[in-house]
């Protein structure tokens, strides 16, 4: 695609679909950090930096109505899902969607119908990221190619585009006039390179369970759960009933994201909290990201985007903490 | 675009309550007109619309009905306590693993329960009674807070006749209470210490509060039990039953699908 026609392409897609892309936060408004939103004009798109907020809430809604009830009578919800094109997703964003797909669609149990509906009405277009910032460590994770279409900044005038799925191919066919067919191998391995200056030592994490690093890392943690909320992969949730004012027999059963850093995450009736200590909760999140998910599904859940470090009010850099602990442990064994 | 969602996996079904029995001051057993395939150790979700959903273990073993013993300890279970015979209860399930009874044929069983942890063990006892020739000696070691708090009191005499029943109570406040068939003051772990001598062809099934499970496991190991002879139940907060909500995770294992019945060598606590 010629870069010169990109804005026209976006405008044409917007005729029939919502176009969700990264935008800068508004320094005069409440949300000052960058995020994904359905844009009204191509000039809003800001692909220069990783968004502060994750993409996940478009699929894993902040509040999903599972059903409404009146006493024991249950009614299926109608959810409003526009046809959406997501643009400007980085490979870390895309892999996080892949991991959410694993949990909600492909974990061996009946697919989650709400998530499925939202995903079916979406098309994922990536924008290749050439260089991460000081907190990015995606190269330590081993991300997979996962997209409907992927844009590469080929040269000053051209985007190279890789078609990653049937859905992506159908989309290109629909907007044919903006695309030029290229020979196989047009997107080279060099085009796919991403440079990281920050790295995570993943060699020995399993052996760090009883390490003192968790105490030192969680020392400054306030259990604010910013890491859970900003993480594109964290998918744990809570289910609760919301009743109508004046008639408690009517209401809705809703699902909302839940944060494992918060003490109440494992609180049961009788006020027993299973994961009572913050050290254990901190460790649980990192282990779920780096070990538990991989043990179950064969892929590391963390995508190395570094949002949890960037957004941490206490600036807890757990990656460096783990690297140091792993190095120490190796030193001790030698 | 408005989309009507098929809420299948999360949809509870109304089932009629055909009997209701108060077991203890804070616990009752209901029987549901519900025909499902299930095994001992599995659980279901019960809804109290407007309040929420709770995971409750099945305490029967029948294809014709489902018994649930519920302790009134939280918002949902307190609401469920108000149910009456003839009411309908919203349920979904069954979920979770079961005791692999088929693979455990020919063994002696030590069934060790504390408090409301005895409920799923009743399912095991019912299963054994239905397949008596498959199993050898059955010993029941049960502990409750007091004789008044004992569950399934009507069945103790029968259990003692068929098997060996030992009971302990934290407190014997009501010394003269006839509510209970047999038992003395102490902990269920005392019984295990006294009555269990070796691990030969024995399987131990343990369900109860975490501290009781820990102590019991410790004693069983001292008696020579290997971890593959011990089954335990782990309970956590849970919302989905489908390895998604993440609330029940214990060191990477989902209690709702990898448990709640775990063989000890497959279980690692935090």
Coordinates of C-alpha atoms in Angstrom, one line a residue:
Chain A
X1 CA 0.0 0.0 0.0
X2 CA 1.2 3.5 -0.8
X3 CA 1.4 5.6 2.3
X4 CA -0.3 8.4 0.3
X5 CA -3.6 6.5 0.1
X6 CA -3.6 5.3 3.7
X7 CA -5.9 8.1 5.0
X8 CA -8.4 7.4 2.1
X9 CA -8.3 3.8 3.0
X10 CA -9.1 4.5 6.6
X11 CA -12.0 6.8 5.6
X12 CA -13.4 4.2 3.3
X13 CA -13.2 1.4 6.0
X14 CA -14.9 3.8 8.4
X15 CA -17.9 3.9 6.0
X16 CA -18.9 0.4 7.0
X17 CA -17.0 -0.3 10.2
X18 CA -15.7 1.2 13.4
X19 CA -12.0 1.9 13.0
X20 CA -10.2 1.3 16.3
X21 CA -6.7 2.7 16.5
X22 CA -4.2 4.0 19.0
X23 CA -4.5 7.7 19.8
X24 CA -2.6 10.1 22.1
X25 CA -4.2 10.9 25.4
X26 CA -5.5 14.4 25.8
X27 CA -3.3 16.4 28.1
X28 CA -6.2 18.7 29.1
X29 CA -8.5 15.8 29.9
X30 CA -8.7 13.1 32.6
X31 CA -7.2 10.4 30.4
X32 CA -3.7 11.7 29.5
X33 CA -2.2 8.5 28.4
X34 CA -2.5 6.9 25.0
X35 CA -5.2 4.3 24.3
X36 CA -7.2 2.6 21.6
X37 CA -10.4 4.1 20.5
X38 CA -12.8 4.3 17.6
X39 CA -11.4 7.2 15.7
X40 CA -13.4 9.7 13.7
X41 CA -10.5 10.9 11.5
X42 CA -7.3 9.2 10.3
X43 CA -5.3 12.2 11.6
X44 CA -6.0 11.0 15.2
X45 CA -3.9 7.8 14.7
X46 CA -0.7 7.7 16.7
X47 CA 1.4 4.7 15.9
X48 CA 4.7 6.0 17.2
X49 CA 4.4 4.5 20.7
X50 CA 2.9 1.6 22.5
X51 CA -0.4 2.6 24.0
X52 CA -0.5 3.0 27.8
X53 CA -3.8 1.1 28.0
X54 CA -4.2 -2.4 26.7
X55 CA -6.6 -3.6 23.9
X56 CA -8.2 -6.4 26.0
X57 CA -11.4 -4.6 27.1
X58 CA -12.8 -4.5 23.6
X59 CA -13.2 -8.3 23.9
X60 CA -13.1 -9.0 27.6
X61 CA -15.6 -6.3 28.5
X62 CA -15.2 -4.2 31.7
X63 CA -18.8 -5.2 32.4
X64 CA -20.4 -8.1 30.5
X65 CA -24.1 -8.8 31.2
X66 CA -24.2 -12.6 31.4
X67 CA -28.0 -12.6 31.6
X68 CA -30.9 -10.8 33.3
X69 CA -33.2 -12.5 35.8
X70 CA -36.5 -12.0 37.4
X71 CA -36.6 -14.4 40.3
X72 CA -35.8 -17.7 38.7
X73 CA -36.6 -16.7 35.2
X74 CA -33.6 -16.1 33.0
X75 CA -33.3 -14.0 29.9
X76 CA -30.5 -14.0 27.4
X77 CA -28.8 -10.6 26.9
X78 CA -28.6 -8.7 23.6
X79 CA -25.3 -7.2 23.2
X80 CA -24.5 -4.4 20.9
X81 CA -21.3 -5.3 18.9
X82 CA -20.3 -3.1 15.9
X83 CA -18.2 -4.6 13.1
X84 CA -14.7 -3.4 14.1
X85 CA -11.4 -3.1 12.4
X86 CA -8.5 -2.8 14.9
X87 CA -5.5 -1.0 13.5
X88 CA -2.0 -0.4 14.9
X89 CA -1.8 -3.4 17.1
X90 CA 1.7 -4.4 17.9
X91 CA 2.8 -8.0 18.0
X92 CA 2.6 -7.9 21.8
X93 CA -1.0 -6.7 21.6
X94 CA -1.8 -9.3 19.0
X95 CA -0.3 -12.1 21.0
X96 CA -2.2 -11.0 24.1
X97 CA -5.4 -11.4 22.0
X98 CA -4.2 -14.9 21.0
X99 CA -3.8 -15.7 24.7
X100 CA -7.3 -14.4 25.5
X101 CA -8.6 -16.6 22.7
X102 CA -6.9 -19.5 24.3
X103 CA -8.6 -18.9 27.6
X104 CA -12.1 -17.9 26.4
X105 CA -12.4 -19.9 23.2
X106 CA -9.9 -22.8 23.1
X107 CA -9.3 -24.0 26.6
X108 CA -11.1 -27.3 26.1
X109 CA -14.5 -26.1 27.5
X110 CA -17.4 -24.6 25.8
X111 CA -16.4 -21.3 24.1
X112 CA -17.3 -18.2 26.1
X113 CA -20.2 -16.9 24.0
X114 CA -19.8 -13.2 24.9
X115 CA -16.1 -13.1 24.1
X116 CA -16.7 -15.2 20.9
X117 CA -19.3 -12.7 19.7
X118 CA -16.9 -9.8 20.2
X119 CA -14.1 -11.5 18.5
X120 CA -16.1 -12.7 15.5
X121 CA -17.0 -9.1 14.7
X122 CA -13.4 -7.9 14.7
X123 CA -10.5 -7.8 12.2
X124 CA -7.0 -7.4 13.6
X125 CA -4.5 -5.3 11.7
X126 CA -1.0 -5.0 13.1
X127 CA 1.7 -2.4 12.7
X128 CA 5.1 -3.8 13.0
X129 CA 7.2 -2.3 15.8
X130 CA 10.8 -1.9 15.0
X131 CA 12.2 -0.9 18.4
X132 CA 10.7 -1.2 21.8
X133 CA 11.2 1.4 24.6
X134 CA 13.0 1.0 27.9
X135 CA 10.4 -1.3 29.3
X136 CA 9.7 -3.6 26.4
X137 CA 11.1 -7.1 26.6
X138 CA 9.0 -9.0 23.9
X139 CA 12.2 -10.5 22.4
X140 CA 12.7 -12.5 25.6
X141 CA 9.3 -14.1 25.3
X142 CA 9.1 -15.4 21.7
X143 CA 6.0 -14.0 20.2
X144 CA 4.1 -15.7 17.4
X145 CA 2.8 -14.2 14.1
X146 CA -0.9 -13.7 14.8
X147 CA -2.9 -11.3 12.8
X148 CA -5.4 -10.9 10.0
X149 CA -3.1 -8.3 8.3
X150 CA 0.3 -6.9 9.4
X151 CA 1.7 -3.6 8.2
X152 CA 5.4 -3.1 7.8
X153 CA 7.1 0.2 7.3
X154 CA 8.8 -0.8 4.0
X155 CA 10.2 2.6 3.0
X156 CA 9.3 6.3 2.9
X157 CA 6.4 5.7 0.6
X158 CA 5.2 2.2 1.1
X159 CA 3.6 -0.2 3.6
X160 CA 4.4 -3.8 3.1
X161 CA 1.4 -5.9 4.2
X162 CA 1.4 -9.5 5.2
X163 CA -1.9 -11.4 5.0
X164 CA -2.2 -13.7 8.0
X165 CA -5.7 -15.2 7.7
X166 CA -8.6 -15.9 5.4
X167 CA -10.5 -13.1 7.1
X168 CA -7.6 -10.8 6.3
X169 CA -7.6 -11.9 2.6
X170 CA -11.3 -11.3 2.3
X171 CA -10.8 -7.8 3.7
X172 CA -8.0 -7.0 1.2
X173 CA -10.3 -8.2 -1.6
X174 CA -13.1 -5.9 -0.4
X175 CA -10.7 -2.9 -0.4
X176 CA -8.7 -4.1 -3.4
X177 CA -8.0 -0.6 -4.9
X178 CA -5.8 0.4 -2.0
X179 CA -3.6 -2.7 -2.2
X180 CA -1.0 -3.9 -4.7
X181 CA -0.3 -7.6 -5.1
X182 CA 3.4 -8.5 -4.4
X183 CA 5.5 -11.6 -4.9
X184 CA 6.0 -14.2 -2.2
X185 CA 8.8 -13.2 0.1
X186 CA 8.2 -9.4 -0.3
X187 CA 8.1 -9.2 3.5
X188 CA 11.6 -10.2 4.5
X189 CA 12.9 -11.5 7.8
X190 CA 14.7 -8.1 8.2
X191 CA 11.3 -6.4 8.0
X192 CA 10.1 -8.5 11.0
X193 CA 13.0 -7.5 13.3
X194 CA 12.2 -5.8 16.6
X195 CA 15.0 -4.5 18.7
X196 CA 14.8 -4.5 22.5
X197 CA 17.3 -3.0 24.8
X198 CA 15.6 -4.5 27.9
X199 CA 15.6 -8.3 28.5
X200 CA 14.1 -10.8 30.8
X201 CA 16.1 -13.8 31.9
X202 CA 13.6 -16.7 31.5
X203 CA 16.1 -19.5 32.0
X204 CA 15.4 -20.4 35.6
X205 CA 12.1 -18.8 36.7
X206 CA 10.6 -22.1 38.0
X207 CA 13.4 -22.3 40.6
X208 CA 12.6 -18.8 41.9
X209 CA 9.4 -19.8 43.7
X210 CA 11.0 -19.8 47.1
X211 CA 13.4 -17.0 46.3
X212 CA 13.5 -13.9 48.5
X213 CA 13.1 -11.7 45.4
X214 CA 9.3 -11.7 45.9
X215 CA 9.6 -10.1 49.4
X216 CA 11.9 -7.4 48.1
X217 CA 9.8 -6.7 44.9
X218 CA 6.5 -6.5 46.8
X219 CA 8.0 -4.3 49.6
X220 CA 6.9 -1.2 47.8
X221 CA 3.8 -2.7 46.3
X222 CA 0.5 -1.1 47.4
X223 CA -1.7 -3.7 45.9
X224 CA -3.3 -1.1 43.7
X225 CA -3.7 -3.6 40.8
X226 CA -2.6 -1.2 38.1
X227 CA -0.5 -4.0 36.7
X228 CA -3.5 -6.3 36.5
X229 CA -5.6 -3.7 34.9
X230 CA -2.9 -2.5 32.4
X231 CA -1.8 -6.0 31.5
X232 CA -3.2 -7.1 28.1
X233 CA -3.2 -10.7 29.2
X234 CA -4.7 -10.7 32.8
X235 CA -8.1 -12.2 32.3
X236 CA -9.3 -13.2 35.7
X237 CA -12.8 -12.1 36.5
X238 CA -15.5 -11.8 39.1
X239 CA -19.3 -12.5 38.7
X240 CA -21.8 -10.6 40.6
X241 CA -25.5 -9.9 40.7
X242 CA -26.7 -6.3 40.3
X243 CA -30.3 -5.8 41.3
X244 CA -32.8 -3.1 40.4
X245 CA -33.4 -0.4 43.0
X246 CA -36.7 -1.1 44.6
X247 CA -37.0 -4.7 43.3
X248 CA -34.3 -7.1 44.4
X249 CA -35.9 -10.0 42.5
X250 CA -34.9 -8.3 39.2
X251 CA -31.4 -7.8 38.0
X252 CA -28.5 -8.8 36.0
X253 CA -25.7 -11.2 36.5
X254 CA -22.5 -9.4 35.3
X255 CA -18.9 -10.3 34.8
X256 CA -16.1 -7.9 35.6
X257 CA -12.3 -8.2 35.4
X258 CA -10.7 -9.0 38.8
X259 CA -7.2 -8.3 40.1
X260 CA -5.2 -11.0 41.8
X261 CA -3.0 -8.4 43.6
X262 CA -6.1 -7.4 45.7
X263 CA -6.5 -9.2 48.9
X264 CA -10.2 -10.0 48.3
X265 CA -9.3 -12.0 45.2
X266 CA -9.4 -15.2 47.2
X267 CA -11.7 -14.2 50.0
X268 CA -14.4 -16.7 50.7
X269 CA -17.5 -16.8 53.0
X270 CA -16.4 -16.8 56.6
X271 CA -13.9 -14.1 55.7
X272 CA -11.0 -16.5 55.0
X273 CA -8.5 -15.2 52.6
X274 CA -6.4 -18.0 51.0
X275 CA -3.7 -15.8 49.5
X276 CA -3.4 -13.4 52.4
X277 CA 0.1 -12.1 52.0
X278 CA 1.0 -9.6 49.4
X279 CA 4.3 -11.4 48.7
X280 CA 2.3 -14.5 47.6
X281 CA -0.1 -12.4 45.5
X282 CA 2.8 -10.6 43.7
X283 CA 4.5 -14.0 43.1
X284 CA 1.2 -15.5 41.9
X285 CA 0.7 -12.9 39.2
X286 CA 4.2 -13.2 37.8
X287 CA 4.2 -17.0 38.0
X288 CA 0.8 -17.1 36.2
X289 CA 2.3 -14.9 33.5
X290 CA 5.6 -16.7 33.1
X291 CA 5.0 -20.3 34.2
X292 CA 1.4 -21.5 35.0
X293 CA 0.0 -20.5 31.6
X294 CA 2.8 -22.1 29.7
X295 CA 2.5 -25.3 31.7
X296 CA -1.1 -25.5 30.7
X297 CA -1.1 -24.1 27.1
X298 CA 2.5 -24.3 26.0
X299 CA 3.0 -20.5 25.6
X300 CA 4.2 -17.8 28.0
X301 CA 1.2 -15.6 28.8
X302 CA 3.3 -12.5 29.4
X303 CA 3.9 -10.7 26.0
X304 CA 6.7 -8.5 27.2
X305 CA 4.9 -5.2 26.7
X306 CA 6.1 -3.8 30.0
X307 CA 2.8 -2.0 30.7
X308 CA 2.9 -3.3 34.3
X309 CA 6.2 -1.6 34.9
X310 CA 5.4 1.6 33.1
X311 CA 2.1 2.0 34.9
X312 CA 3.3 0.9 38.4
X313 CA 3.0 3.9 40.7
X314 CA 5.8 2.4 42.9
X315 CA 7.9 1.8 39.8
X316 CA 8.5 -1.8 40.7
X317 CA 10.7 -3.3 38.0
X318 CA 10.1 -7.0 38.5
X319 CA 12.0 -7.9 35.3
X320 CA 15.3 -6.5 36.6
X321 CA 14.5 -8.1 40.0
X322 CA 14.1 -11.5 38.4
X323 CA 17.2 -11.1 36.3
X324 CA 19.2 -10.3 39.4
X325 CA 17.8 -13.2 41.4
X326 CA 18.4 -15.6 38.6
X327 CA 22.0 -14.4 38.2
X328 CA 22.6 -14.7 41.9
X329 CA 21.1 -18.2 42.0
X330 CA 23.3 -19.3 39.1
X331 CA 26.3 -17.7 40.9
X332 CA 25.5 -19.7 44.0
X333 CA 25.4 -23.0 42.1
X334 CA 28.7 -22.5 40.3
Chain B
X1 CA -25.3 -4.6 15.7
X2 CA -27.5 -6.2 18.4
X3 CA -26.6 -9.9 18.9
X4 CA -28.6 -12.3 21.0
X5 CA -26.1 -14.5 22.8
X6 CA -26.5 -18.1 23.6
X7 CA -25.5 -18.1 27.2
X8 CA -25.3 -21.9 27.4
X9 CA -22.2 -22.4 29.6
X10 CA -23.3 -19.9 32.3
X11 CA -27.0 -20.7 32.3
X12 CA -28.4 -22.2 35.4
X13 CA -31.5 -24.4 35.2
X14 CA -34.3 -24.5 37.8
X15 CA -34.7 -27.8 39.7
X16 CA -37.4 -28.7 42.2
X17 CA -36.5 -29.3 45.8
X18 CA -38.1 -32.6 46.8
X19 CA -36.9 -32.8 50.4
X20 CA -35.3 -30.5 52.9
X21 CA -33.6 -31.5 56.2
X22 CA -31.9 -29.4 58.8
X23 CA -28.7 -31.2 59.8
X24 CA -27.2 -28.7 62.3
X25 CA -27.9 -25.2 63.5
X26 CA -26.1 -23.8 60.5
X27 CA -26.5 -26.5 57.9
X28 CA -29.2 -28.3 55.9
X29 CA -29.5 -30.9 53.1
X30 CA -31.8 -30.6 50.1
X31 CA -32.7 -33.2 47.5
X32 CA -33.2 -31.9 44.0
X33 CA -35.3 -33.6 41.3
X34 CA -32.3 -33.6 39.0
X35 CA -31.0 -36.5 36.9
X36 CA -27.3 -36.0 36.0
X37 CA -24.4 -38.2 35.4
X38 CA -21.8 -37.5 38.1
X39 CA -19.2 -39.1 40.3
X40 CA -18.3 -38.7 44.0
X41 CA -16.4 -35.5 44.7
X42 CA -18.0 -33.4 42.0
X43 CA -19.8 -30.1 42.6
X44 CA -22.5 -27.9 41.2
X45 CA -23.2 -24.1 41.2
X46 CA -26.3 -22.9 43.1
X47 CA -27.7 -19.5 42.4
X48 CA -29.6 -17.2 44.7
X49 CA -30.6 -14.6 42.0
X50 CA -29.8 -11.1 43.2
X51 CA -27.1 -12.3 45.5
X52 CA -24.9 -14.6 43.6
X53 CA -23.7 -18.1 42.9
X54 CA -21.9 -20.6 45.1
X55 CA -20.1 -23.9 44.4
X56 CA -21.6 -26.7 46.5
X57 CA -20.4 -30.3 46.5
X58 CA -22.8 -33.2 45.7
X59 CA -23.3 -35.4 48.8
X60 CA -25.2 -38.2 47.1
X61 CA -24.6 -40.9 44.5
X62 CA -27.7 -41.4 42.4
X63 CA -28.9 -41.1 38.9
X64 CA -32.3 -40.1 40.1
X65 CA -31.7 -37.1 42.3
X66 CA -28.9 -34.9 43.7
X67 CA -28.4 -34.2 47.4
X68 CA -26.6 -31.0 48.4
X69 CA -25.5 -30.2 52.0
X70 CA -25.2 -26.5 52.4
X71 CA -23.7 -24.7 55.3
X72 CA -25.1 -21.2 55.9
X73 CA -21.9 -19.3 56.1
X74 CA -22.1 -16.5 53.5
X75 CA -24.5 -14.3 51.6
X76 CA -25.6 -16.9 49.0
X77 CA -25.8 -19.9 51.4
X78 CA -27.8 -17.9 54.0
X79 CA -30.3 -17.0 51.2
X80 CA -30.4 -20.7 50.1
X81 CA -31.2 -21.6 53.7
X82 CA -34.6 -20.0 53.2
X83 CA -35.6 -22.5 50.5
X84 CA -38.5 -24.9 51.1
X85 CA -39.7 -28.2 49.6
X86 CA -41.4 -27.4 46.3
X87 CA -39.3 -24.4 45.6
X88 CA -37.0 -24.4 42.5
X89 CA -33.3 -23.8 42.8
X90 CA -31.2 -22.6 39.9
X91 CA -28.2 -24.9 39.4
X92 CA -25.6 -25.8 36.8
X93 CA -23.1 -28.6 36.7
X94 CA -21.7 -31.0 37.6
X95 CA -18.1 -29.7 37.6
X96 CA -14.7 -30.8 38.7
X97 CA -12.8 -34.1 39.1
X98 CA -14.1 -37.1 41.0
X99 CA -12.5 -39.7 43.2
X100 CA -11.3 -42.3 40.7
X101 CA -13.3 -45.1 42.3
X102 CA -12.9 -47.5 39.4
X103 CA -9.1 -47.4 39.7
X104 CA -9.2 -47.8 43.5
X105 CA -11.0 -51.2 43.6
X106 CA -9.8 -53.8 46.0
X107 CA -8.4 -51.3 48.6
X108 CA -9.2 -50.5 52.2
X109 CA -10.6 -46.9 52.5
X110 CA -9.9 -44.4 55.2
X111 CA -12.5 -41.7 54.8
X112 CA -11.4 -38.7 56.8
X113 CA -13.6 -35.7 57.1
X114 CA -13.9 -32.5 59.1
X115 CA -17.0 -30.3 59.4
X116 CA -18.8 -29.6 56.1
X117 CA -16.0 -31.5 54.4
X118 CA -17.9 -34.6 55.3
X119 CA -20.6 -33.7 52.7
X120 CA -18.7 -34.8 49.6
X121 CA -17.5 -37.9 51.5
X122 CA -21.1 -39.0 52.0
X123 CA -21.1 -39.3 48.2
X124 CA -18.1 -41.6 48.4
X125 CA -19.8 -43.7 51.1
X126 CA -22.9 -43.9 49.0
X127 CA -20.9 -45.0 46.0
X128 CA -19.1 -47.7 48.0
X129 CA -22.4 -48.9 49.4
X130 CA -23.6 -49.3 45.8
X131 CA -20.5 -51.2 44.8
X132 CA -19.7 -52.9 48.1
X133 CA -18.0 -56.0 46.6
X134 CA -15.4 -53.8 44.9
X135 CA -13.9 -52.5 48.1
X136 CA -12.5 -54.0 51.3
X137 CA -12.6 -52.5 54.8
X138 CA -14.0 -49.0 55.1
X139 CA -13.2 -46.8 58.1
X140 CA -14.8 -43.4 58.6
X141 CA -13.0 -40.8 60.7
X142 CA -15.2 -37.8 61.1
X143 CA -14.7 -34.6 63.2
X144 CA -17.2 -31.9 64.0
X145 CA -17.2 -28.9 66.3
X146 CA -19.8 -30.5 68.6
X147 CA -22.2 -33.4 68.5
X148 CA -24.9 -30.9 67.6
X149 CA -22.9 -29.9 64.5
X150 CA -22.5 -33.4 63.3
X151 CA -23.9 -33.9 59.7
X152 CA -26.0 -36.9 58.6
X153 CA -26.8 -38.0 62.2
X154 CA -29.6 -40.3 61.0
X155 CA -27.1 -42.3 59.0
X156 CA -24.4 -42.8 61.6
X157 CA -25.8 -46.0 63.1
X158 CA -26.1 -47.5 59.6
X159 CA -22.6 -46.4 58.7
X160 CA -21.2 -47.9 61.9
X161 CA -22.9 -51.2 61.1
X162 CA -21.7 -51.4 57.6
X163 CA -18.3 -49.9 58.1
X164 CA -16.2 -48.7 61.1
X165 CA -17.3 -45.2 62.2
X166 CA -15.1 -43.1 64.5
X167 CA -16.0 -39.6 65.6
X168 CA -14.4 -36.7 67.4
X169 CA -15.8 -33.4 68.5
X170 CA -13.9 -30.2 69.3
X171 CA -16.2 -29.5 72.2
X172 CA -18.6 -31.8 74.0
X173 CA -20.9 -29.0 75.3
X174 CA -23.9 -31.2 75.2
X175 CA -22.6 -34.3 77.1
X176 CA -26.1 -35.8 77.3
X177 CA -27.1 -35.0 73.8
X178 CA -28.6 -38.0 72.1
X179 CA -28.3 -36.2 68.8
X180 CA -25.2 -38.2 68.0
X181 CA -24.6 -41.9 67.8
X182 CA -21.0 -42.1 69.0
X183 CA -18.0 -40.0 69.6
X184 CA -15.7 -38.3 72.1
X185 CA -13.8 -35.1 72.5
X186 CA -10.7 -34.5 70.4
X187 CA -9.6 -34.0 66.8
X188 CA -10.1 -36.2 63.8
X189 CA -6.3 -36.3 63.6
X190 CA -6.2 -38.1 66.9
X191 CA -8.3 -40.9 65.4
X192 CA -6.0 -41.3 62.4
X193 CA -3.0 -41.4 64.8
X194 CA -4.7 -44.2 67.0
X195 CA -6.5 -46.3 64.4
X196 CA -4.3 -46.3 61.3
X197 CA -1.3 -48.6 61.6
X198 CA 0.1 -49.0 58.1
X199 CA -0.5 -48.1 54.5
X200 CA -0.9 -51.6 53.1
X201 CA -3.5 -51.6 50.3
X202 CA -5.0 -48.5 51.8
X203 CA -6.4 -45.3 50.2
X204 CA -7.0 -42.2 52.3
X205 CA -9.6 -39.6 51.3
X206 CA -9.3 -36.4 53.2
X207 CA -11.8 -33.5 53.1
X208 CA -12.1 -30.6 55.5
X209 CA -10.6 -27.3 56.6
X210 CA -7.1 -26.6 55.3
X211 CA -5.4 -27.0 58.7
X212 CA -7.1 -30.4 59.3
X213 CA -6.0 -31.6 55.8
X214 CA -2.4 -30.5 56.5
X215 CA -2.2 -32.3 59.9
X216 CA -3.9 -35.4 58.5
X217 CA -1.5 -35.6 55.6
X218 CA 1.4 -35.2 58.0
X219 CA 0.3 -38.1 60.1
X220 CA -0.5 -40.3 57.1
X221 CA 2.9 -39.8 55.7
X222 CA 4.4 -40.7 59.1
X223 CA 2.4 -43.9 58.9
X224 CA 4.1 -44.7 55.7
X225 CA 1.5 -43.5 53.2
X226 CA 2.8 -42.5 49.8
X227 CA 1.3 -39.4 48.2
X228 CA -0.4 -41.4 45.5
X229 CA -2.5 -43.1 48.3
X230 CA -3.9 -39.9 49.5
X231 CA -6.7 -37.9 47.9
X232 CA -7.7 -34.5 49.1
X233 CA -10.2 -31.8 48.3
X234 CA -9.1 -28.2 47.8
X235 CA -11.7 -25.6 47.8
X236 CA -11.3 -22.0 46.7
X237 CA -13.5 -19.1 45.6
X238 CA -14.7 -19.8 42.1
X239 CA -17.0 -18.2 39.6
X240 CA -17.0 -20.1 36.3
X241 CA -16.1 -23.8 36.7
X242 CA -14.4 -23.7 33.3
X243 CA -10.8 -22.7 34.0
X244 CA -11.3 -19.1 33.1
X245 CA -12.1 -16.8 36.1
X246 CA -8.7 -17.7 37.7
X247 CA -10.0 -17.3 41.2
X248 CA -9.5 -20.9 42.2
X249 CA -6.0 -21.2 41.0
X250 CA -3.5 -22.9 43.3
X251 CA 0.0 -22.8 42.0
X252 CA -1.2 -23.1 38.4
X253 CA -3.9 -25.7 38.9
X254 CA -7.5 -24.7 38.5
X255 CA -9.4 -26.2 41.5
X256 CA -12.6 -26.2 39.3
X257 CA -11.2 -28.5 36.6
X258 CA -8.0 -30.0 37.9
X259 CA -9.7 -30.5 41.2
X260 CA -11.4 -30.1 43.6
X261 CA -10.3 -33.8 44.1
X262 CA -6.6 -34.0 43.8
X263 CA -4.3 -36.9 44.3
X264 CA -1.7 -35.6 46.6
X265 CA 1.3 -36.2 44.3
X266 CA -0.5 -34.1 41.7
X267 CA -1.0 -31.2 44.1
X268 CA 1.4 -28.5 45.2
X269 CA 0.2 -26.0 47.7
X270 CA 1.4 -22.4 47.7

